[in-house]
Coordinates of C-alpha atoms in Angstrom, one line a residue:
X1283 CA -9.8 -26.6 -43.4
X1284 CA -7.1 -25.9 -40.3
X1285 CA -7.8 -22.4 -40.9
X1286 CA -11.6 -22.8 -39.5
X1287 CA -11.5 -20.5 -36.6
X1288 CA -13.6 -22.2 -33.3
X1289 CA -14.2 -20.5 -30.0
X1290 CA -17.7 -21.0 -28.7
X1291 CA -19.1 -24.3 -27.1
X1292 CA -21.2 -25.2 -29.8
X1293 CA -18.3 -25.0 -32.2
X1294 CA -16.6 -28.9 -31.0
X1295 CA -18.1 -30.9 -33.2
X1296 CA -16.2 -28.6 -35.8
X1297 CA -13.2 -28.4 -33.8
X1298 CA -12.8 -32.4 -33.7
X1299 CA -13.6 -33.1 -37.2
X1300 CA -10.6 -30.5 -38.0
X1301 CA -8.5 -32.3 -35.2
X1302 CA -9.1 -36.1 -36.6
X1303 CA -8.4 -34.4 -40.4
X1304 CA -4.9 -33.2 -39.3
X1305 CA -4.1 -36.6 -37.7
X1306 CA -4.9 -38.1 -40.7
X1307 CA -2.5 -36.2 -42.4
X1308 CA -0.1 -36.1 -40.3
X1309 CA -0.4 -40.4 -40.5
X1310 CA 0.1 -39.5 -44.2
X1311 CA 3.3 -38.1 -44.2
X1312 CA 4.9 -40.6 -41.4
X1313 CA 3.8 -43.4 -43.9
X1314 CA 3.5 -42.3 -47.4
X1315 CA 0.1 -44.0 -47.0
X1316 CA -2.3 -42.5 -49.9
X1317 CA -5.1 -41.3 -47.4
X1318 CA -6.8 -39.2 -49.7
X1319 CA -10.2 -41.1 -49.9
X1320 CA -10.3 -40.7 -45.9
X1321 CA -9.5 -36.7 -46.0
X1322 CA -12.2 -36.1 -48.5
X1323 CA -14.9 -38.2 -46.4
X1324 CA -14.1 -36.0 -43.5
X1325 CA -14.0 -32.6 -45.6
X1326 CA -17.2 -33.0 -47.0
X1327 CA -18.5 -34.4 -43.3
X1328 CA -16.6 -31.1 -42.0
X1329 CA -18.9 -28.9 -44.8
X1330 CA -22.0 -30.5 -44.2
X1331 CA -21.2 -30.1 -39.9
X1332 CA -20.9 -26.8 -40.6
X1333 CA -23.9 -25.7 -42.5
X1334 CA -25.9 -28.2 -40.1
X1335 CA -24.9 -25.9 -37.2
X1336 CA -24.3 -22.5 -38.4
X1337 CA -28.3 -22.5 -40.4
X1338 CA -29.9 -23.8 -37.1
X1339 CA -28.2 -21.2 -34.4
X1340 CA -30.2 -20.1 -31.3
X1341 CA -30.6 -16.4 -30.2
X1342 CA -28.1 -16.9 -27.9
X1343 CA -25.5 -18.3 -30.0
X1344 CA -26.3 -15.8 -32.2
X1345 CA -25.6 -13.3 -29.7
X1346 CA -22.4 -15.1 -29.2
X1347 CA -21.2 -15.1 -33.1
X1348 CA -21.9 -11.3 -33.1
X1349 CA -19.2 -11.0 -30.3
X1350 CA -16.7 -12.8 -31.6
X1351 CA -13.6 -10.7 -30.7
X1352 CA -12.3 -11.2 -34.3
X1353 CA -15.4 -9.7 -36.6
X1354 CA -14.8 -7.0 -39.0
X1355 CA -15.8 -3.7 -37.0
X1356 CA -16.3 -0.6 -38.8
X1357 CA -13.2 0.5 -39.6
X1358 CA -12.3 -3.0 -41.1
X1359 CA -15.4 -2.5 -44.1
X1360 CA -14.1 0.9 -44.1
X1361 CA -10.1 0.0 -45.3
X1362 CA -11.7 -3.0 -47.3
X1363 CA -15.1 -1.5 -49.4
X1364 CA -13.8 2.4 -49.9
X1365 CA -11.2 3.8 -52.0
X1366 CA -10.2 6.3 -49.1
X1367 CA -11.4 8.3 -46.3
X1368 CA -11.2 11.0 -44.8
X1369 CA -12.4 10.7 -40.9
X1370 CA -13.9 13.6 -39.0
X1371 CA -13.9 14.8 -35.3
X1372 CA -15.7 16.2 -32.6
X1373 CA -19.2 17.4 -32.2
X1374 CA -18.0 20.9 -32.2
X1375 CA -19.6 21.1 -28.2
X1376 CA -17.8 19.0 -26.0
X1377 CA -15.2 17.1 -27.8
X1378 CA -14.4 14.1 -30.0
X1379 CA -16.2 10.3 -28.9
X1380 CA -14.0 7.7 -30.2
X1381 CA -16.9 5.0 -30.1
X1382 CA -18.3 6.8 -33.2
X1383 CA -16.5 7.3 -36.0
X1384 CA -17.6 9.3 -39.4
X1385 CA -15.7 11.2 -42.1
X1386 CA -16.3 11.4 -46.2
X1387 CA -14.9 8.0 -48.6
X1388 CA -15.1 7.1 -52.0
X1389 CA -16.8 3.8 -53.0
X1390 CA -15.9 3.1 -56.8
X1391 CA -16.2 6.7 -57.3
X1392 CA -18.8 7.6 -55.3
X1393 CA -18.5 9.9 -52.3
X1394 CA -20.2 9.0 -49.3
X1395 CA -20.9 10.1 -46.1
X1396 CA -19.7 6.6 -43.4
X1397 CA -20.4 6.8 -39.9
X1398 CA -20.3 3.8 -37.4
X1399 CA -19.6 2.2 -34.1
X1400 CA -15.6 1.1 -33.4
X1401 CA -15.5 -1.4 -30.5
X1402 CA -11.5 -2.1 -30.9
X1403 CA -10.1 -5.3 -31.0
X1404 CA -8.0 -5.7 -28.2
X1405 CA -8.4 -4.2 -24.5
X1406 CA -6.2 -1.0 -24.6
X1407 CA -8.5 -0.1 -28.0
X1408 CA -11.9 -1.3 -26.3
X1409 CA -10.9 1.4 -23.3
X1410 CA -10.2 4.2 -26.1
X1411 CA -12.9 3.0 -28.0
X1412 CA -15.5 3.0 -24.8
X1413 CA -16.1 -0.5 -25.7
X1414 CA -18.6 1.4 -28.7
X1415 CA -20.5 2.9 -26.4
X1416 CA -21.4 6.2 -27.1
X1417 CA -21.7 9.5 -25.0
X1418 CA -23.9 12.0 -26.0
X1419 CA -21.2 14.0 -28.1
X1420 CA -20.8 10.8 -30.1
X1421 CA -24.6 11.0 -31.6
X1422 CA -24.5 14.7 -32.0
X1423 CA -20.9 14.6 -34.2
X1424 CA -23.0 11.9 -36.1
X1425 CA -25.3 14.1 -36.2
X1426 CA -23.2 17.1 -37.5
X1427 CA -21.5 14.5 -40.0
X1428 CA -25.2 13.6 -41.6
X1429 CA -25.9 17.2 -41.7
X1430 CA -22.6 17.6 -44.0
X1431 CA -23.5 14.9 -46.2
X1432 CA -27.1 16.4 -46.5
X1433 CA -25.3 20.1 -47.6
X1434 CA -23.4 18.5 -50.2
X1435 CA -26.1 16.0 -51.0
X1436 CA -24.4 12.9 -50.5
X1437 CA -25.6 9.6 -49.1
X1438 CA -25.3 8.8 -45.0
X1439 CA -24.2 4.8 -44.9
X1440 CA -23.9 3.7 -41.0
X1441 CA -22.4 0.7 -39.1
X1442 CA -24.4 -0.8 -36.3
X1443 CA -22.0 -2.5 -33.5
X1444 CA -22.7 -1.8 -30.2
X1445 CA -24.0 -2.6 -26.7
X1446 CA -26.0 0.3 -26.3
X1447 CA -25.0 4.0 -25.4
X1448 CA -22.9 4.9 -22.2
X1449 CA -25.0 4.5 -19.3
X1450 CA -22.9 6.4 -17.1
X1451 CA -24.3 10.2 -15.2
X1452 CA -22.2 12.3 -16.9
X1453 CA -23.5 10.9 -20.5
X1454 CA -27.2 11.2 -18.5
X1455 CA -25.9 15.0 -17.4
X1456 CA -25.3 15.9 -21.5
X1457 CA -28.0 14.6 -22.7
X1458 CA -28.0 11.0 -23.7
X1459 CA -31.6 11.0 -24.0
X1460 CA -32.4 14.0 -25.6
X1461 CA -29.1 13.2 -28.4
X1462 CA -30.0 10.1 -29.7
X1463 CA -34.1 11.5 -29.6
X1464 CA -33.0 14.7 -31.4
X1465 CA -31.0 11.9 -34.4
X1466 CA -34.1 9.8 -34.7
X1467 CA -35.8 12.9 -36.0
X1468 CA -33.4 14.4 -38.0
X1469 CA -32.5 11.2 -39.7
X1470 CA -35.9 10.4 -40.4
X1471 CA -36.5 13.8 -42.7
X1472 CA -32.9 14.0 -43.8
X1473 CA -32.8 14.9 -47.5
X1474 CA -30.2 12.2 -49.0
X1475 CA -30.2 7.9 -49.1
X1476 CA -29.3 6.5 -45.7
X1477 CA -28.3 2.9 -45.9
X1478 CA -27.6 0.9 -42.4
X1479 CA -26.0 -2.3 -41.5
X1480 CA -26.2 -4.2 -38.3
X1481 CA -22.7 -5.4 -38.5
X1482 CA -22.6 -7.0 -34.9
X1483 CA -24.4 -6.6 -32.0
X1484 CA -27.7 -3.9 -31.9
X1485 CA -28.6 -3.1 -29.0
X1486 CA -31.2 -0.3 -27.5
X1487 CA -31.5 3.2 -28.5
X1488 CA -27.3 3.1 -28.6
X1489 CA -27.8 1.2 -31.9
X1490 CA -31.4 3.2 -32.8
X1491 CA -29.5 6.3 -32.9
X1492 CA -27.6 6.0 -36.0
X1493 CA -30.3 3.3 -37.5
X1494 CA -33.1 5.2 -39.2
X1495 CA -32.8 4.5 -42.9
X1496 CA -34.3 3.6 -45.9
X1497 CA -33.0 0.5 -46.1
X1498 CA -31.6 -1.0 -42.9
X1499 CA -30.3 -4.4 -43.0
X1500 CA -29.1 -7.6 -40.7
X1501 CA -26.0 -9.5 -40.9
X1502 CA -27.0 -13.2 -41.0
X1503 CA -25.1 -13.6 -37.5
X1504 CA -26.3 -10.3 -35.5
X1505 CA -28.9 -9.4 -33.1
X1506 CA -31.3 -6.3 -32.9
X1507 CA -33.0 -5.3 -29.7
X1508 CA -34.6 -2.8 -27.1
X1509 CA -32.0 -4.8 -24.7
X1510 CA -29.0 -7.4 -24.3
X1511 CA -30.0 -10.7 -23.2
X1512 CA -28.1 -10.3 -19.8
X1513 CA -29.7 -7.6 -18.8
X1514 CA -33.5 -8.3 -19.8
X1515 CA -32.7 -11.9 -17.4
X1516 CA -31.0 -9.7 -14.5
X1517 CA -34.2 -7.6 -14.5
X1518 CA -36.7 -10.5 -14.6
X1519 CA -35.2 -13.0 -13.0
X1520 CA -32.8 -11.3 -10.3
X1521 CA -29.9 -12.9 -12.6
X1522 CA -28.1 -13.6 -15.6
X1523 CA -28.4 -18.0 -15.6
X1524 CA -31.2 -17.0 -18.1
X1525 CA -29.5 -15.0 -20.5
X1526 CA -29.8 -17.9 -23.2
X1527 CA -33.7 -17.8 -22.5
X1528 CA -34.0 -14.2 -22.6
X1529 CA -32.4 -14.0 -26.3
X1530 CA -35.6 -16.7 -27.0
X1531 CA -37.9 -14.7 -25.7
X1532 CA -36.6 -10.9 -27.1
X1533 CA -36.7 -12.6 -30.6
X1534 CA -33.8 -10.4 -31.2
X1535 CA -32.1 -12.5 -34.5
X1536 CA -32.0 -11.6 -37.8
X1537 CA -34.4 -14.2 -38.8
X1538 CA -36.8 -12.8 -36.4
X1539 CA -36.8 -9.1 -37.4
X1540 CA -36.7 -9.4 -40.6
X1541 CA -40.0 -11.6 -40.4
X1542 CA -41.7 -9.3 -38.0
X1543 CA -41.2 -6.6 -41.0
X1544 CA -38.4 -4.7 -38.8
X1545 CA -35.6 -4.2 -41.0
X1546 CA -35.7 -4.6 -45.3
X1547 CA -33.5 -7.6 -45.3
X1548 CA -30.6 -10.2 -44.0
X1549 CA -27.2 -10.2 -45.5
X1550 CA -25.7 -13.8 -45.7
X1551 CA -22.3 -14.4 -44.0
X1552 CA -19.3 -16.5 -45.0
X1553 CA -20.3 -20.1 -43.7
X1554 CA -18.8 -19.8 -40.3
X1555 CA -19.1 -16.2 -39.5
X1556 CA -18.4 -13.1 -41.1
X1557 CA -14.6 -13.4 -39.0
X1558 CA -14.2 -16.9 -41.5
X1559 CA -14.0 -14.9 -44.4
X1560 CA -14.0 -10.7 -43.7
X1561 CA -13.3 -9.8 -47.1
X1562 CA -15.7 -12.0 -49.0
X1563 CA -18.4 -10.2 -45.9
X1564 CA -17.2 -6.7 -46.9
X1565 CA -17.3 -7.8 -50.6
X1566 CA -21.1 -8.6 -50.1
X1567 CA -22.0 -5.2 -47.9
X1568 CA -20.3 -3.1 -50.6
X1569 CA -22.2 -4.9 -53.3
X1570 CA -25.5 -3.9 -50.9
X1571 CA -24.2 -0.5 -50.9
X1572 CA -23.8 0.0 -54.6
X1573 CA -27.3 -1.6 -55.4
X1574 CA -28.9 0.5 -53.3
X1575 CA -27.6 3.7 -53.8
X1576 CA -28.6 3.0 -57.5
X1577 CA -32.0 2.4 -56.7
X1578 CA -32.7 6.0 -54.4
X1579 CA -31.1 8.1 -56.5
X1580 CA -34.0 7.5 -59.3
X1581 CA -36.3 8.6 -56.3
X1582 CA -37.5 12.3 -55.9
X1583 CA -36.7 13.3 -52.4
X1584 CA -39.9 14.0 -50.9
X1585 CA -41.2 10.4 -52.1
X1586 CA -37.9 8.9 -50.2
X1587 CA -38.5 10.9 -46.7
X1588 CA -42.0 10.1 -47.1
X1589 CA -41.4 6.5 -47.3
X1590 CA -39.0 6.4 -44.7
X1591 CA -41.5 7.8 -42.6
X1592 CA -44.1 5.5 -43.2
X1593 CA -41.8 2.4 -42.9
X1594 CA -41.3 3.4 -39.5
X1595 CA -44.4 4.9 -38.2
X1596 CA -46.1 1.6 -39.3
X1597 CA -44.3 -0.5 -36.7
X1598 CA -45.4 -1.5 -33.4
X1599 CA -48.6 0.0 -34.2
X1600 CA -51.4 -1.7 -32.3
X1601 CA -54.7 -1.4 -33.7
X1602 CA -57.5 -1.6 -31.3
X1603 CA -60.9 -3.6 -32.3

């Protein structure tokens, strides 16, 4: 219980509990009092506090968990679902982004093709890391990584985690556009599975451009969107005081897009957080993985790109009366 991690506002009533728990024991020990009937009331008032507040979350406090500067990133499911890997570099144009990473690894025998967003966990690896915003060299080495994977015919799995592409002019000057357009088509007819997981946060066409899969899928605790919640209140309100209204509003959760037909499905997170528990998290994504990958490799490959297609042609579509 004193190892429940707490650092957002809504998180005190948690926090408390876990305080008056260790006071209690710590009255234990002083007095050899047995206090065990008073630590068990407050541990199963601590469990039921927590699935109280962590099943009814806003969009904004969602947006919040998905930050959490201790979440497993891509390289953490990497070192705790594969057997090894082998990373890759550069685009072969202008030169290796570190906010993408991608190379071949073994998953209980099975070689895959991994490519994701790396935020770092600390400020010197966020600056290395460009925060997991990608330039344009970024989306075409993932592109060139796919294109490997489709050559040797192995599945494409990709890790979602970012707050959209670099906005900066020289990203503009390459190509931002035009790179992350050219990987929604070549995703969408590429010849092997492609599984993707919104591990944190999704945001924009930075997200969209390593997303097109046949089964793409939420973390209980992420959010999905065209744009973050500060900037979508900054744009229509002059500010960001309505950030917490804008995540409302953009219906961004998991919950959300999964009932608006967006992605295939939500994958539950450790009670708390997928930073409570990372390897019981990456235990559950690699059980995804495996399911999956069982499943599309009974289906003939033009029925698979087909579908794909289809799934995503068919949203947004507005059908006039």
């Amino acid at each position: 219980m004193e190892q429940i991690k707490t650092s957002f506002d809504f998180e005190k009533p948690l926090a408390e509990l876990v305080q008056q728990i260790e006071k209690v024991k710590q009255v234990a020990d002083k007095t050899k009092v047995d206090m065990s009937s008073t630590l068990a009331e407050l541990g199963e008032k601590l469990v039921q506090t927590q699935e109280t507040l962590y099943s009814n979350l806003t969009g904004w406090q969602k947006v919040q968990m998905s930050r959490h500067s201790e979440r497993p990133q891509t390289l953490d499911y990497i070192s705790m679902i594969c057997d090894d890997f082998i990373e890759m570099h550069g685009d072969r144009t202008v030169k290796d982004d570190k906010a993408i990473i991608g190379g071949f690894a073994t998953i209980d025998g099975q070689t895959v093709m991994i490519i994701g967003h790396q935020k770092g966990k600390n400020t010197k690896e966020r600056q290395y890391r460009n925060f997991g915003m990608a330039n344009p060299e970024g989306y075409r080495k993932a592109l060139r990584l796919m294109r490997l994977a489709e050559k040797f015919n192995k599945p494409v799995i990709s890790f979602i985690d970012t707050m959209g592409a670099y906005p900066g002019l020289e990203a503009e000057e390459r190509g931002q556009g035009e790179a992350i357009a050219r990987n929604l088509l070549e995703m969408s007819i590429l010849k092997v599975p492609i599984l993707c997981f919104v591990v944190g946060e999704g945001a924009s066409g930075g997200a969209l451009g390593i997303g097109i899969g046949d089964k793409v899928y939420m973390l209980e605790h992420t959010w999905y969107s065209v744009i973050s919640p500060e900037s979508c209140s900054s744009i229509l309100w002059r500010s960001w005081d309505y950030k917490e209204r804008a995540a409302e509003c953009l219906k961004l959760t998991s919950d959300d897009m999964f009932n608006n037909k967006l992605i295939d499905g939500i994958i539950k997170e450790p009670l708390g957080g997928a930073h409570q528990n990372p390897e019981l998290m990456a235990a559950t994504v690699k059980e995804q993985i495996l399911k999956d990958l069982k499943e599309l490799k009974k289906e003939k490959t033009e029925k698979m790109i087909a579908t794909r297609i289809d799934k995503f042609c068919a949203m947004g579509v507005v059908v006039e009366s």
